[in-house]
Every structure is written in structure tokens, then in C-alpha cells.
């Protein structure tokens, strides 16, 4: 990854969030993040595009009873993640336009997460993110 920061003008994406996505795309380590998107909070683990497509493919293909079809679907969907593999010159192909979260949950203004029993894979446009904070929201049970 280059140490030079390229500001992408006119995309509507926050250059700093875009740089965090580039870091995630160039490594296998993720971190907790909370995004403000269309008036809701989306919270989960920022992961690489490759990890997203591999995880999404595994979960989605698991819904099919036919193991042959499931394997073909998994292979097809996970192959989309190859666009995030490092290039020979070490540079990204293009500036990231999407952000990928694992175990994402959506929080209403009342603070209740959806889904309530766990997270989902989530992919969103960077230009649709109004703000973000480092860290993942959690629910404190009221016993």
C-alpha cells in the first residue's frame, strides 16, 4: 500500500473512510466500526472485499440443498472477491467505492439492534455514509 494519500474528488465519499477501507482491503484483519447511513446506525466489523465475498458466498450457498448447485454458487460468488487481490505493482486497481461489514447490525433511534440475534454480511456505498466512529456498538441486556 502506498503511503501517498490520494483524495478522490467528486465521489461524495469521505477520503479518510476510503483510506480505512483500503487498509482493510489490503489485509486480512478487520476492526469494529459504526456507520451513519440514511438516518440509521450500521455497526459491525470492517473487512476486506475479498473476505466479504468469501463469507457471503459461504452463507448464501449454505441455503441450497443441492450440494452441486451450492458449490457452484459458492465458487461463483467468492470469485468476485478476486478483484481485491493485491496487484503485482502493489497498487489498488481503483479507489474503493464500497465498504464491507461482517456481523453488521442496524440500530434504530430507540437503540434496538436488527437483527436481534446476531449480525449479517453488509455491503454499502461509501458515498452513502454520512459519518462513522471507530468501534462496534453492542447491546447491554437489562436483567
mmCIF file of C-alpha atoms in Angstrom:
data_model
loop_
_atom_site.group_PDB
_atom_site.id
_atom_site.type_symbol
_atom_site.label_atom_id
_atom_site.label_comp_id
_atom_site.label_asym_id
_atom_site.label_seq_id
_atom_site.Cartn_x
_atom_site.Cartn_y
_atom_site.Cartn_z
ATOM 1 C CA UNK A 1 0.000 0.000 0.000
ATOM 2 C CA UNK A 2 1.341 3.378 -0.948
ATOM 3 C CA UNK A 3 1.959 5.981 1.748
ATOM 4 C CA UNK A 4 0.739 8.704 -0.601
ATOM 5 C CA UNK A 5 -2.835 9.759 0.101
ATOM 6 C CA UNK A 6 -4.930 10.288 -2.995
ATOM 7 C CA UNK A 7 -8.025 12.365 -2.420
ATOM 8 C CA UNK A 8 -10.906 11.273 -4.592
ATOM 9 C CA UNK A 9 -12.790 14.386 -5.597
ATOM 10 C CA UNK A 10 -16.414 14.358 -6.615
ATOM 11 C CA UNK A 11 -17.352 10.842 -5.448
ATOM 12 C CA UNK A 12 -19.066 12.018 -2.290
ATOM 13 C CA UNK A 13 -17.012 9.527 -0.276
ATOM 14 C CA UNK A 14 -15.062 10.613 2.800
ATOM 15 C CA UNK A 15 -11.371 10.339 1.856
ATOM 16 C CA UNK A 16 -10.438 9.210 5.376
ATOM 17 C CA UNK A 17 -13.051 6.437 5.488
ATOM 18 C CA UNK A 18 -11.956 5.470 1.986
ATOM 19 C CA UNK A 19 -8.381 5.116 3.258
ATOM 20 C CA UNK A 20 -9.555 2.870 6.123
ATOM 21 C CA UNK A 21 -11.342 0.666 3.576
ATOM 22 C CA UNK A 22 -8.121 0.494 1.544
ATOM 23 C CA UNK A 23 -6.293 -0.702 4.681
ATOM 24 C CA UNK A 24 -8.934 -3.387 5.268
ATOM 25 C CA UNK A 25 -8.831 -4.438 1.601
ATOM 26 C CA UNK A 26 -5.061 -4.901 1.761
ATOM 27 C CA UNK A 27 -5.066 -7.077 4.894
ATOM 28 C CA UNK A 28 -6.925 -9.940 6.490
ATOM 29 C CA UNK A 29 -7.567 -8.099 9.730
ATOM 30 C CA UNK A 30 -10.763 -6.198 10.381
ATOM 31 C CA UNK A 31 -11.892 -3.843 13.082
ATOM 32 C CA UNK A 32 -15.117 -2.620 14.613
ATOM 33 C CA UNK A 33 -16.794 0.378 13.037
ATOM 34 C CA UNK A 34 -20.152 2.134 13.267
ATOM 35 C CA UNK A 35 -21.560 3.997 10.267
ATOM 36 C CA UNK A 36 -24.359 6.527 9.980
ATOM 37 C CA UNK A 37 -26.299 5.637 6.826
ATOM 38 C CA UNK A 38 -29.663 7.169 5.869
ATOM 39 C CA UNK A 39 -30.515 8.059 9.459
ATOM 40 C CA UNK A 40 -29.657 4.642 10.876
ATOM 41 C CA UNK A 41 -26.564 3.295 12.549
ATOM 42 C CA UNK A 42 -24.919 0.269 10.960
ATOM 43 C CA UNK A 43 -22.336 -1.386 13.184
ATOM 44 C CA UNK A 44 -20.059 -4.348 12.530
ATOM 45 C CA UNK A 45 -16.545 -5.390 11.608
ATOM 46 C CA UNK A 46 -14.936 -3.700 8.613
ATOM 47 C CA UNK A 47 -13.462 -6.495 6.465
ATOM 48 C CA UNK A 48 -11.834 -6.696 3.057
ATOM 49 C CA UNK A 49 -13.913 -7.054 -0.067
ATOM 50 C CA UNK A 50 -12.358 -10.486 -0.557
ATOM 51 C CA UNK A 51 -13.403 -11.619 2.937
ATOM 52 C CA UNK A 52 -16.901 -10.258 2.332
ATOM 53 C CA UNK A 53 -17.432 -12.173 -0.904
ATOM 54 C CA UNK A 54 -15.990 -15.400 0.543
ATOM 55 C CA UNK A 55 -18.161 -15.147 3.676
ATOM 56 C CA UNK A 56 -21.292 -14.089 1.810
ATOM 57 C CA UNK A 57 -20.779 -16.911 -0.715
ATOM 58 C CA UNK A 58 -20.399 -19.498 2.062
ATOM 59 C CA UNK A 59 -23.527 -18.329 3.904
ATOM 60 C CA UNK A 60 -25.659 -17.927 0.773
ATOM 61 C CA UNK A 61 -24.643 -21.253 -0.780
ATOM 62 C CA UNK A 62 -25.482 -22.964 2.523
ATOM 63 C CA UNK A 63 -29.152 -22.210 1.851
ATOM 64 C CA UNK A 64 -29.258 -24.706 -1.037
ATOM 65 C CA UNK A 65 -29.938 -28.420 -0.514
ATOM 66 C CA UNK A 66 -28.313 -29.480 -3.779
ATOM 67 C CA UNK A 67 -24.597 -29.697 -2.889
ATOM 68 C CA UNK A 68 -23.530 -29.431 -6.533
ATOM 69 C CA UNK A 69 -25.500 -26.235 -7.056
ATOM 70 C CA UNK A 70 -24.361 -24.897 -3.683
ATOM 71 C CA UNK A 71 -20.719 -25.470 -4.607
ATOM 72 C CA UNK A 72 -21.112 -23.758 -7.972
ATOM 73 C CA UNK A 73 -22.869 -20.778 -6.369
ATOM 74 C CA UNK A 74 -20.191 -20.502 -3.666
ATOM 75 C CA UNK A 75 -17.391 -20.638 -6.253
ATOM 76 C CA UNK A 76 -19.064 -18.049 -8.497
ATOM 77 C CA UNK A 77 -19.803 -15.556 -5.717
ATOM 78 C CA UNK A 78 -16.471 -15.938 -3.927
ATOM 79 C CA UNK A 79 -14.644 -15.327 -7.223
ATOM 80 C CA UNK A 80 -15.909 -11.726 -7.134
ATOM 81 C CA UNK A 81 -13.508 -11.173 -4.249
ATOM 82 C CA UNK A 82 -10.508 -11.649 -6.538
ATOM 83 C CA UNK A 83 -10.741 -8.027 -7.647
ATOM 84 C CA UNK A 84 -9.417 -7.180 -4.174
ATOM 85 C CA UNK A 85 -6.288 -9.324 -4.500
ATOM 86 C CA UNK A 86 -3.051 -7.313 -4.466
ATOM 87 C CA UNK A 87 -1.770 -6.195 -7.847
ATOM 88 C CA UNK A 88 1.763 -7.030 -8.972
ATOM 89 C CA UNK A 89 2.822 -3.404 -8.565
ATOM 90 C CA UNK A 90 1.250 -3.277 -5.079
ATOM 91 C CA UNK A 91 -1.284 -0.601 -6.019
ATOM 92 C CA UNK A 92 -5.066 -0.757 -5.878
ATOM 93 C CA UNK A 93 -6.912 -1.042 -9.186
ATOM 94 C CA UNK A 94 -9.303 1.765 -8.258
ATOM 95 C CA UNK A 95 -10.227 3.750 -5.172
ATOM 96 C CA UNK A 96 -12.729 1.765 -3.085
ATOM 97 C CA UNK A 97 -16.351 2.719 -3.651
ATOM 98 C CA UNK A 98 -17.916 0.124 -1.320
ATOM 99 C CA UNK A 99 -17.491 -0.767 2.328
ATOM 100 C CA UNK A 100 -17.982 -4.320 3.620
ATOM 101 C CA UNK A 101 -19.055 -5.306 7.130
ATOM 102 C CA UNK A 102 -19.216 -8.675 8.830
ATOM 103 C CA UNK A 103 -21.714 -9.272 11.657
ATOM 104 C CA UNK A 104 -23.447 -5.996 10.819
ATOM 105 C CA UNK A 105 -26.408 -4.896 12.878
ATOM 106 C CA UNK A 106 -28.743 -1.948 12.317
ATOM 107 C CA UNK A 107 -29.704 0.230 15.268
ATOM 108 C CA UNK A 108 -32.902 2.225 15.450
ATOM 109 C CA UNK A 109 -33.156 5.518 17.312
ATOM 110 C CA UNK A 110 -34.517 3.525 20.269
ATOM 111 C CA UNK A 111 -31.233 1.608 20.359
ATOM 112 C CA UNK A 112 -32.626 -1.799 19.458
ATOM 113 C CA UNK A 113 -30.489 -3.840 17.038
ATOM 114 C CA UNK A 114 -31.805 -5.597 13.967
ATOM 115 C CA UNK A 115 -31.305 -8.487 13.636
ATOM 116 C CA UNK A 116 -31.615 -9.080 17.360
ATOM 117 C CA UNK A 117 -29.893 -12.461 17.432
ATOM 118 C CA UNK A 118 -26.705 -11.729 15.511
ATOM 119 C CA UNK A 119 -25.210 -9.932 12.568
ATOM 120 C CA UNK A 120 -25.273 -10.228 8.791
ATOM 121 C CA UNK A 121 -22.928 -9.525 5.895
ATOM 122 C CA UNK A 122 -23.430 -5.957 4.674
ATOM 123 C CA UNK A 123 -22.131 -4.046 1.639
ATOM 124 C CA UNK A 124 -22.774 -0.352 1.139
ATOM 125 C CA UNK A 125 -21.656 2.591 -0.982
ATOM 126 C CA UNK A 126 -19.024 4.743 0.649
ATOM 127 C CA UNK A 127 -20.757 7.807 -0.811
ATOM 128 C CA UNK A 128 -23.865 6.905 1.234
ATOM 129 C CA UNK A 129 -22.065 7.067 4.580
ATOM 130 C CA UNK A 130 -22.730 10.330 6.417
ATOM 131 C CA UNK A 131 -20.315 9.712 9.279
ATOM 132 C CA UNK A 132 -18.534 6.987 11.212
ATOM 133 C CA UNK A 133 -16.890 6.139 14.501
ATOM 134 C CA UNK A 134 -14.327 3.552 15.387
ATOM 135 C CA UNK A 135 -15.762 0.663 17.389
ATOM 136 C CA UNK A 136 -18.750 -1.610 17.209
ATOM 137 C CA UNK A 137 -21.982 -0.978 19.078
ATOM 138 C CA UNK A 138 -23.117 -3.664 21.471
ATOM 139 C CA UNK A 139 -26.311 -4.323 23.362
ATOM 140 C CA UNK A 140 -26.367 -4.316 27.136
ATOM 141 C CA UNK A 141 -29.035 -6.639 28.477
ATOM 142 C CA UNK A 142 -31.263 -5.173 31.167
ATOM 143 C CA UNK A 143 -31.527 -8.005 33.686
#
